[in-house]
């Protein structure tokens, strides 16, 4: 991957890949590699630094298999809102996971860390890197669900439109399942729906 | 309607009905009478004062046909959040409408005014009167939409379950239309989904 230049980071890509691989199941690792690939493609299409996109893709699920105990401890260490715990792993692995990535990988690039933070919820006014990771996580080549083909097509044309589509689909899916919805997901929805209308 | 006793209020039912009628189209007035009827039935089923339910039903859409100018002026007069304006009539006629009802009808019953405030968004931990109005507005006899029969059946069995169902359906409907969603609607959804799981 000759477009990548890891020289400013405290690891090579190979070291990072090995580290990430040890933290998760084979299936999740395959997903992570798919997200990295989609991140780099989207980064090149939308003018984002591909190395940042690669690192964001490789690290976004770094904390996904952490125990609740680890999340609890991290919330205490960083003085985060204890109420976060009630939202479960889907929210915790991004919102709290960014601190675990920072600590364990010595990654201090705030642009990447914030992309990890919001990768499942989105946010209003995301940076292009944040949008790239948010969308890549949804469309990477291993994903199979209704709408993924449309999302992949949209992602080639309009990143904000893809963010809007993805957020709308995610909200519908959660409501259908009667799952709780994290307030920031609604913030993302309201912002990108208004933007694309 | 012999179960009603308006003696504690500054109007008879007939006076209130005439006042409300003058504020709206014939179609909306018919809806309002339908909501009052459903409110009284639900009130009797779930142990709420039927007179309060009658007044809540009759007044809930009192401000529905107010102009944006009236809402703007009311927001200024009561020092409310000017950001409310961006949410449009669907939110304004309840959240701001309660102040118009209070002023013009000299209605000072806070339990009824708060039911008017939250009648389109719901809220967490609603009072039974608030739930009665929220549900009555959805199931009254003139309503025709997919799911209304199920909602009417549920409303005979379990008020919280009906609130949960109605909020889920409303969220789905808004997402499908790509309409903005007021944050309190999500608060209602998360609260009643958790309650009924």
Short mmCIF file of C-alpha atoms in Angstrom, two decimals:
data_model
loop_
_atom_site.label_atom_id
_atom_site.label_comp_id
_atom_site.label_asym_id
_atom_site.label_seq_id
_atom_site.Cartn_x
_atom_site.Cartn_y
_atom_site.Cartn_z
CA UNK A 1 0.00 0.00 0.00
CA UNK A 2 2.41 2.55 -1.31
CA UNK A 3 0.14 5.51 -0.66
CA UNK A 4 0.60 5.02 3.07
CA UNK A 5 3.29 6.67 5.17
CA UNK A 6 3.33 5.56 8.79
CA UNK A 7 6.61 7.34 9.62
CA UNK A 8 4.90 9.93 11.86
CA UNK A 9 3.26 7.24 14.02
CA UNK A 10 4.71 5.09 16.82
CA UNK A 11 4.11 1.86 14.85
CA UNK A 12 4.46 0.45 11.35
CA UNK A 13 1.32 -0.72 9.59
CA UNK A 14 2.47 -4.32 10.11
CA UNK A 15 2.90 -3.78 13.85
CA UNK A 16 -0.51 -2.14 14.08
CA UNK A 17 -2.19 -4.94 12.13
CA UNK A 18 -0.63 -7.59 14.41
CA UNK A 19 -1.64 -5.69 17.52
CA UNK A 20 -5.23 -5.27 16.32
CA UNK A 21 -5.45 -8.93 15.25
CA UNK A 22 -4.64 -10.11 18.76
CA UNK A 23 -7.53 -8.14 20.22
CA UNK A 24 -10.39 -9.75 18.33
CA UNK A 25 -12.04 -12.72 16.69
CA UNK A 26 -11.04 -13.73 13.18
CA UNK A 27 -14.39 -12.55 11.81
CA UNK A 28 -14.04 -9.11 13.34
CA UNK A 29 -10.43 -8.84 12.14
CA UNK A 30 -11.62 -9.56 8.60
CA UNK A 31 -14.21 -6.77 8.99
CA UNK A 32 -11.49 -4.41 10.25
CA UNK A 33 -9.31 -5.07 7.20
CA UNK A 34 -12.37 -4.45 5.01
CA UNK A 35 -13.01 -1.14 6.76
CA UNK A 36 -9.37 -0.10 6.31
CA UNK A 37 -9.61 -0.85 2.58
CA UNK A 38 -12.86 1.10 2.21
CA UNK A 39 -11.39 3.94 4.29
CA UNK A 40 -8.37 4.27 1.98
CA UNK A 41 -10.58 4.22 -1.13
CA UNK A 42 -12.93 6.85 0.26
CA UNK A 43 -9.98 8.92 1.51
CA UNK A 44 -8.51 9.02 -1.98
CA UNK A 45 -11.87 9.91 -3.50
CA UNK A 46 -12.63 12.69 -1.02
CA UNK A 47 -9.18 14.17 -0.41
CA UNK A 48 -8.36 12.80 3.02
CA UNK A 49 -4.87 11.72 4.15
CA UNK A 50 -4.92 7.96 3.37
CA UNK A 51 -2.58 7.07 6.22
CA UNK A 52 -4.96 8.65 8.75
CA UNK A 53 -7.82 6.78 7.06
CA UNK A 54 -5.86 3.50 7.25
CA UNK A 55 -5.13 3.94 10.95
CA UNK A 56 -8.73 4.97 11.68
CA UNK A 57 -9.99 1.87 9.85
CA UNK A 58 -7.58 -0.48 11.63
CA UNK A 59 -8.22 0.90 15.12
CA UNK A 60 -11.96 1.71 15.06
CA UNK A 61 -13.00 -1.60 16.66
CA UNK A 62 -9.88 -1.98 18.81
CA UNK A 63 -11.97 -1.87 22.01
CA UNK A 64 -14.97 -3.80 20.67
CA UNK A 65 -14.18 -6.95 22.66
CA UNK A 66 -13.18 -5.20 25.87
CA UNK A 67 -15.07 -6.28 28.99
CA UNK A 68 -17.51 -3.98 30.78
CA UNK A 69 -14.94 -3.85 33.60
CA UNK A 70 -12.37 -2.26 31.27
CA UNK A 71 -14.93 0.30 30.08
CA UNK A 72 -15.91 1.07 33.69
CA UNK A 73 -12.28 1.57 34.66
CA UNK A 74 -11.59 3.79 31.64
CA UNK A 75 -14.69 5.88 32.42
CA UNK A 76 -13.35 6.37 35.97
CA UNK A 77 -9.79 7.12 34.80
CA UNK A 78 -10.89 9.77 32.32
CA UNK A 79 -13.72 11.18 34.42
CA UNK A 80 -16.30 10.40 31.75
CA UNK A 81 -20.05 10.28 32.34
CA UNK A 82 -20.84 7.01 34.22
CA UNK A 83 -24.25 7.04 32.49
CA UNK A 84 -22.39 5.94 29.33
CA UNK A 85 -22.33 2.40 30.72
CA UNK A 86 -26.07 1.97 30.27
CA UNK A 87 -25.70 2.37 26.49
CA UNK A 88 -23.77 -0.87 26.13
CA UNK A 89 -20.90 -2.02 23.97
CA UNK A 90 -22.17 -0.52 20.70
CA UNK A 91 -21.68 2.98 22.08
CA UNK A 92 -18.86 2.27 24.54
CA UNK A 93 -16.40 0.76 22.05
CA UNK A 94 -16.24 4.09 20.19
CA UNK A 95 -16.98 6.78 22.76
CA UNK A 96 -14.83 5.19 25.47
CA UNK A 97 -12.74 3.02 23.12
CA UNK A 98 -10.84 6.02 21.77
CA UNK A 99 -9.16 6.40 25.21
CA UNK A 100 -8.13 2.75 25.20
CA UNK A 101 -6.61 3.18 21.72
CA UNK A 102 -4.78 6.31 22.87
CA UNK A 103 -3.37 4.59 25.94
CA UNK A 104 -2.44 1.22 24.53
CA UNK A 105 -1.24 2.24 21.06
CA UNK A 106 0.25 5.60 22.09
CA UNK A 107 -1.77 7.16 19.30
CA UNK A 108 -2.16 10.89 19.95
CA UNK A 109 -3.62 12.03 16.63
CA UNK A 110 -6.81 13.76 17.78
CA UNK A 111 -8.36 13.71 14.31
CA UNK A 112 -8.16 9.90 14.26
CA UNK A 113 -9.22 9.52 17.90
CA UNK A 114 -12.30 11.66 17.34
CA UNK A 115 -13.18 9.63 14.24
CA UNK A 116 -13.06 6.50 16.43
CA UNK A 117 -15.21 8.25 19.05
CA UNK A 118 -18.07 8.99 16.66
CA UNK A 119 -17.79 6.04 14.29
CA UNK A 120 -21.04 4.35 15.41
CA UNK A 121 -23.12 7.43 16.25
CA UNK A 122 -21.90 10.00 13.77
CA UNK A 123 -22.10 13.64 14.79
CA UNK A 124 -23.18 16.93 13.29
CA UNK A 125 -20.54 18.71 11.19
CA UNK A 126 -18.20 15.73 10.94
CA UNK A 127 -14.76 16.16 9.38
CA UNK A 128 -14.23 14.32 6.10
CA UNK A 129 -12.06 11.73 7.91
CA UNK A 130 -14.90 11.13 10.38
CA UNK A 131 -17.40 10.70 7.55
CA UNK A 132 -15.01 8.37 5.72
CA UNK A 133 -14.72 6.03 8.72
CA UNK A 134 -18.47 6.24 9.51
CA UNK A 135 -19.33 5.26 5.94
CA UNK A 136 -16.51 2.71 5.45
CA UNK A 137 -17.71 0.81 8.53
CA UNK A 138 -21.12 0.53 6.86
CA UNK A 139 -20.14 -0.39 3.30
CA UNK A 140 -16.95 -2.47 3.61
CA UNK A 141 -16.88 -5.50 1.34
CA UNK A 142 -17.87 -8.08 3.98
CA UNK A 143 -21.12 -6.33 4.88
CA UNK A 144 -24.34 -7.99 3.73
CA UNK A 145 -27.67 -6.28 4.52
CA UNK A 146 -30.56 -4.65 2.66
CA UNK A 147 -29.43 -1.33 1.30
CA UNK A 148 -25.69 -1.97 1.32
CA UNK A 149 -25.47 -1.92 -2.50
CA UNK A 150 -27.27 1.42 -2.60
CA UNK A 151 -24.95 2.77 0.12
CA UNK A 152 -21.88 1.64 -1.87
CA UNK A 153 -23.18 3.39 -4.99
CA UNK A 154 -23.99 6.57 -3.07
CA UNK A 155 -20.52 6.56 -1.49
CA UNK A 156 -18.98 6.92 -4.94
CA UNK A 157 -21.03 10.05 -5.61
CA UNK A 158 -21.76 12.04 -2.47
CA UNK A 159 -20.32 11.46 1.00
CA UNK A 160 -22.88 13.60 2.88
CA UNK A 161 -25.74 11.89 1.07
CA UNK A 162 -24.26 8.54 2.14
CA UNK A 163 -23.99 9.71 5.75
CA UNK A 164 -27.66 10.76 5.56
CA UNK A 165 -28.76 7.44 4.03
CA UNK A 166 -26.73 5.37 6.50
CA UNK A 167 -28.08 7.27 9.52
CA UNK A 168 -31.67 6.99 8.30
CA UNK A 169 -31.25 3.24 7.74
CA UNK A 170 -29.60 2.78 11.13
CA UNK A 171 -32.38 4.67 12.92
CA UNK A 172 -35.07 2.63 11.12
CA UNK A 173 -33.26 -0.59 12.02
CA UNK A 174 -32.97 0.34 15.69
CA UNK A 175 -36.61 1.46 15.96
CA UNK A 176 -37.74 -1.75 14.25
CA UNK A 177 -35.81 -3.77 16.85
CA UNK A 178 -37.09 -1.52 19.68
CA UNK A 179 -33.45 -0.88 20.61
CA UNK A 180 -32.46 2.20 22.59
CA UNK A 181 -31.13 5.05 20.45
CA UNK A 182 -28.18 7.14 21.63
CA UNK A 183 -29.09 10.87 21.47
CA UNK A 184 -26.07 11.70 19.28
CA UNK A 185 -27.40 9.37 16.59
CA UNK A 186 -30.46 11.65 16.43
CA UNK A 187 -28.22 14.73 16.26
CA UNK A 188 -26.48 13.18 13.24
CA UNK A 189 -29.80 12.31 11.63
CA UNK A 190 -31.32 15.78 12.11
CA UNK A 191 -28.16 17.50 10.83
CA UNK A 192 -27.58 15.44 7.67
CA UNK A 193 -31.28 15.15 6.79
CA UNK A 194 -31.56 18.95 6.87
CA UNK A 195 -28.30 19.29 4.90
CA UNK A 196 -29.45 17.04 2.08
CA UNK A 197 -32.98 18.37 1.70
CA UNK B 1 -71.72 13.94 29.58
CA UNK B 2 -72.80 13.55 33.15
CA UNK B 3 -69.40 12.41 34.40
CA UNK B 4 -68.00 15.89 33.75
CA UNK B 5 -67.93 18.70 36.29
CA UNK B 6 -66.62 21.99 34.92
CA UNK B 7 -67.54 24.00 38.04
CA UNK B 8 -63.89 24.55 39.03
CA UNK B 9 -63.01 26.05 35.64
CA UNK B 10 -63.61 29.53 34.20
CA UNK B 11 -65.86 28.18 31.43
CA UNK B 12 -68.64 25.65 30.88
CA UNK B 13 -68.00 22.81 28.47
CA UNK B 14 -70.33 24.50 25.98
CA UNK B 15 -68.41 27.77 26.16
CA UNK B 16 -65.11 25.94 25.73
CA UNK B 17 -66.41 23.95 22.76
CA UNK B 18 -67.62 27.16 21.05
CA UNK B 19 -64.32 28.92 21.70
CA UNK B 20 -62.29 26.03 20.34
CA UNK B 21 -64.55 25.68 17.30
CA UNK B 22 -63.88 29.28 16.25
CA UNK B 23 -60.13 28.68 16.20
CA UNK B 24 -59.96 25.94 13.60
CA UNK B 25 -61.20 24.26 10.45
CA UNK B 26 -64.24 22.02 10.58
CA UNK B 27 -62.06 18.95 9.98
CA UNK B 28 -59.75 19.78 12.87
CA UNK B 29 -62.71 20.53 15.14
CA UNK B 30 -64.12 17.07 14.38
CA UNK B 31 -60.72 15.58 15.31
CA UNK B 32 -60.73 17.58 18.56
CA UNK B 33 -64.16 16.23 19.54
CA UNK B 34 -62.87 12.74 18.73
CA UNK B 35 -59.86 13.27 20.97
CA UNK B 36 -62.08 14.53 23.81
CA UNK B 37 -64.24 11.40 23.51
CA UNK B 38 -61.21 9.09 23.50
CA UNK B 39 -59.68 11.06 26.41
CA UNK B 40 -62.80 10.57 28.55
CA UNK B 41 -62.95 6.84 27.75
CA UNK B 42 -59.27 6.34 28.56
CA UNK B 43 -59.58 8.50 31.69
CA UNK B 44 -62.39 6.29 32.99
CA UNK B 45 -60.43 3.15 32.17
CA UNK B 46 -57.19 4.32 33.81
CA UNK B 47 -58.51 6.31 36.78
CA UNK B 48 -57.96 9.87 35.61
CA UNK B 49 -60.31 12.78 36.38
CA UNK B 50 -62.57 12.78 33.29
CA UNK B 51 -63.13 16.56 33.41
CA UNK B 52 -59.39 17.19 33.16
CA UNK B 53 -59.27 14.68 30.31
CA UNK B 54 -62.17 16.42 28.56
CA UNK B 55 -60.49 19.84 28.82
CA UNK B 56 -57.13 18.44 27.72
CA UNK B 57 -58.79 16.85 24.68
CA UNK B 58 -60.70 19.99 23.74
CA UNK B 59 -57.73 22.34 24.12
CA UNK B 60 -54.80 20.26 22.86
CA UNK B 61 -54.92 21.70 19.32
CA UNK B 62 -56.13 25.17 20.35
CA UNK B 63 -52.97 26.79 18.93
CA UNK B 64 -52.60 24.50 15.92
CA UNK B 65 -53.70 27.16 13.44
CA UNK B 66 -51.80 30.06 15.02
CA UNK B 67 -49.43 31.92 12.72
CA UNK B 68 -45.66 31.78 13.14
CA UNK B 69 -45.89 35.42 14.25
CA UNK B 70 -48.06 34.46 17.21
CA UNK B 71 -45.63 31.69 18.19
CA UNK B 72 -42.69 34.10 17.87
CA UNK B 73 -44.41 36.68 20.07
CA UNK B 74 -45.33 34.04 22.67
CA UNK B 75 -41.74 32.75 22.72
CA UNK B 76 -40.55 36.32 23.38
CA UNK B 77 -43.21 37.01 26.03
CA UNK B 78 -42.42 33.86 28.00
CA UNK B 79 -38.66 33.93 27.45
CA UNK B 80 -38.70 30.53 25.77
CA UNK B 81 -35.88 29.16 23.61
CA UNK B 82 -36.01 30.96 20.21
CA UNK B 83 -34.56 27.76 18.68
CA UNK B 84 -38.03 26.25 19.13
CA UNK B 85 -39.15 28.10 15.99
CA UNK B 86 -37.04 25.92 13.73
CA UNK B 87 -39.06 22.84 14.75
CA UNK B 88 -42.20 24.11 13.07
CA UNK B 89 -45.89 23.96 13.90
CA UNK B 90 -45.97 20.29 14.91
CA UNK B 91 -43.80 21.03 17.93
CA UNK B 92 -44.82 24.67 18.51
CA UNK B 93 -48.57 24.09 18.84
CA UNK B 94 -47.98 21.98 21.96
CA UNK B 95 -44.76 23.27 23.51
CA UNK B 96 -45.64 26.95 22.95
CA UNK B 97 -49.39 26.43 22.50
CA UNK B 98 -49.87 25.70 26.21
CA UNK B 99 -49.04 29.36 26.98
CA UNK B 100 -51.60 30.54 24.44
CA UNK B 101 -54.23 28.29 26.04
CA UNK B 102 -53.30 29.62 29.48
CA UNK B 103 -53.55 33.25 28.38
CA UNK B 104 -56.62 33.14 26.20
CA UNK B 105 -58.75 30.64 28.13
CA UNK B 106 -57.53 31.62 31.62
CA UNK B 107 -56.82 27.98 32.23
CA UNK B 108 -54.32 27.63 35.09
CA UNK B 109 -54.49 23.89 35.71
CA UNK B 110 -50.81 22.93 35.35
CA UNK B 111 -51.60 19.23 34.95
CA UNK B 112 -53.67 20.00 31.83
CA UNK B 113 -51.24 22.60 30.49
CA UNK B 114 -48.34 20.16 30.77
CA UNK B 115 -50.39 17.48 29.00
CA UNK B 116 -50.90 19.97 26.13
CA UNK B 117 -47.16 20.77 26.14
CA UNK B 118 -46.09 17.16 25.58
CA UNK B 119 -49.01 15.87 23.54
CA UNK B 120 -47.04 15.49 20.28
CA UNK B 121 -43.62 14.56 21.68
CA UNK B 122 -44.46 12.61 24.79
CA UNK B 123 -41.94 12.69 27.62
CA UNK B 124 -40.32 10.28 30.03
CA UNK B 125 -42.32 9.51 33.17
CA UNK B 126 -45.57 11.03 31.92
CA UNK B 127 -48.53 11.38 34.28
CA UNK B 128 -51.54 9.23 33.43
CA UNK B 129 -53.38 12.33 32.15
CA UNK B 130 -50.46 13.09 29.83
CA UNK B 131 -50.44 9.52 28.53
CA UNK B 132 -54.22 9.62 28.06
CA UNK B 133 -54.03 12.73 25.85
CA UNK B 134 -50.95 11.48 23.97
CA UNK B 135 -52.71 8.20 23.15
CA UNK B 136 -56.19 9.69 22.54
CA UNK B 137 -54.73 12.03 19.92
CA UNK B 138 -53.42 8.94 18.11
CA UNK B 139 -56.40 6.60 18.31
CA UNK B 140 -59.47 8.89 18.19
CA UNK B 141 -62.25 7.57 15.96
CA UNK B 142 -61.49 9.77 12.94
CA UNK B 143 -57.89 8.54 12.59
CA UNK B 144 -57.14 6.24 9.65
CA UNK B 145 -53.60 4.91 9.23
CA UNK B 146 -51.75 1.58 9.33
CA UNK B 147 -51.54 0.39 12.92
CA UNK B 148 -54.43 2.43 14.34
CA UNK B 149 -56.54 -0.69 14.97
CA UNK B 150 -53.68 -2.30 16.86
CA UNK B 151 -53.17 0.91 18.86
CA UNK B 152 -56.89 1.01 19.78
CA UNK B 153 -56.75 -2.61 20.96
CA UNK B 154 -53.57 -2.00 22.98
CA UNK B 155 -55.12 1.09 24.57
CA UNK B 156 -57.81 -1.10 26.13
CA UNK B 157 -55.16 -3.29 27.76
CA UNK B 158 -52.00 -1.38 28.67
CA UNK B 159 -51.47 2.38 28.49
CA UNK B 160 -47.65 2.28 28.70
CA UNK B 161 -47.51 -0.39 26.00
CA UNK B 162 -49.66 1.89 23.82
CA UNK B 163 -47.36 4.85 24.47
CA UNK B 164 -44.41 2.64 23.48
CA UNK B 165 -46.13 1.41 20.30
CA UNK B 166 -47.28 4.91 19.29
CA UNK B 167 -43.83 6.42 19.80
CA UNK B 168 -42.14 3.63 17.85
CA UNK B 169 -44.63 4.06 14.97
CA UNK B 170 -44.21 7.84 15.01
CA UNK B 171 -40.41 7.59 14.92
CA UNK B 172 -40.55 5.09 12.03
CA UNK B 173 -42.94 7.36 10.14
CA UNK B 174 -40.75 10.44 10.61
CA UNK B 175 -37.55 8.61 9.60
CA UNK B 176 -39.29 7.19 6.54
CA UNK B 177 -40.28 10.73 5.51
CA UNK B 178 -36.79 12.06 6.37
CA UNK B 179 -38.46 14.56 8.70
CA UNK B 180 -36.55 16.15 11.56
CA UNK B 181 -37.14 14.49 14.93
CA UNK B 182 -37.48 16.58 18.07
CA UNK B 183 -35.07 15.30 20.76
CA UNK B 184 -37.85 14.84 23.33
CA UNK B 185 -39.53 12.32 21.01
CA UNK B 186 -36.37 10.21 21.35
CA UNK B 187 -36.42 10.64 25.14
CA UNK B 188 -39.98 9.27 25.14
CA UNK B 189 -38.99 6.39 22.85
CA UNK B 190 -35.95 5.36 24.93
CA UNK B 191 -37.91 5.59 28.20
CA UNK B 192 -40.99 3.59 27.18
CA UNK B 193 -39.07 1.03 25.12
CA UNK B 194 -36.91 0.25 28.17
CA UNK B 195 -40.01 0.18 30.41
CA UNK B 196 -41.82 -2.36 28.25
CA UNK B 197 -38.93 -4.73 27.59
#
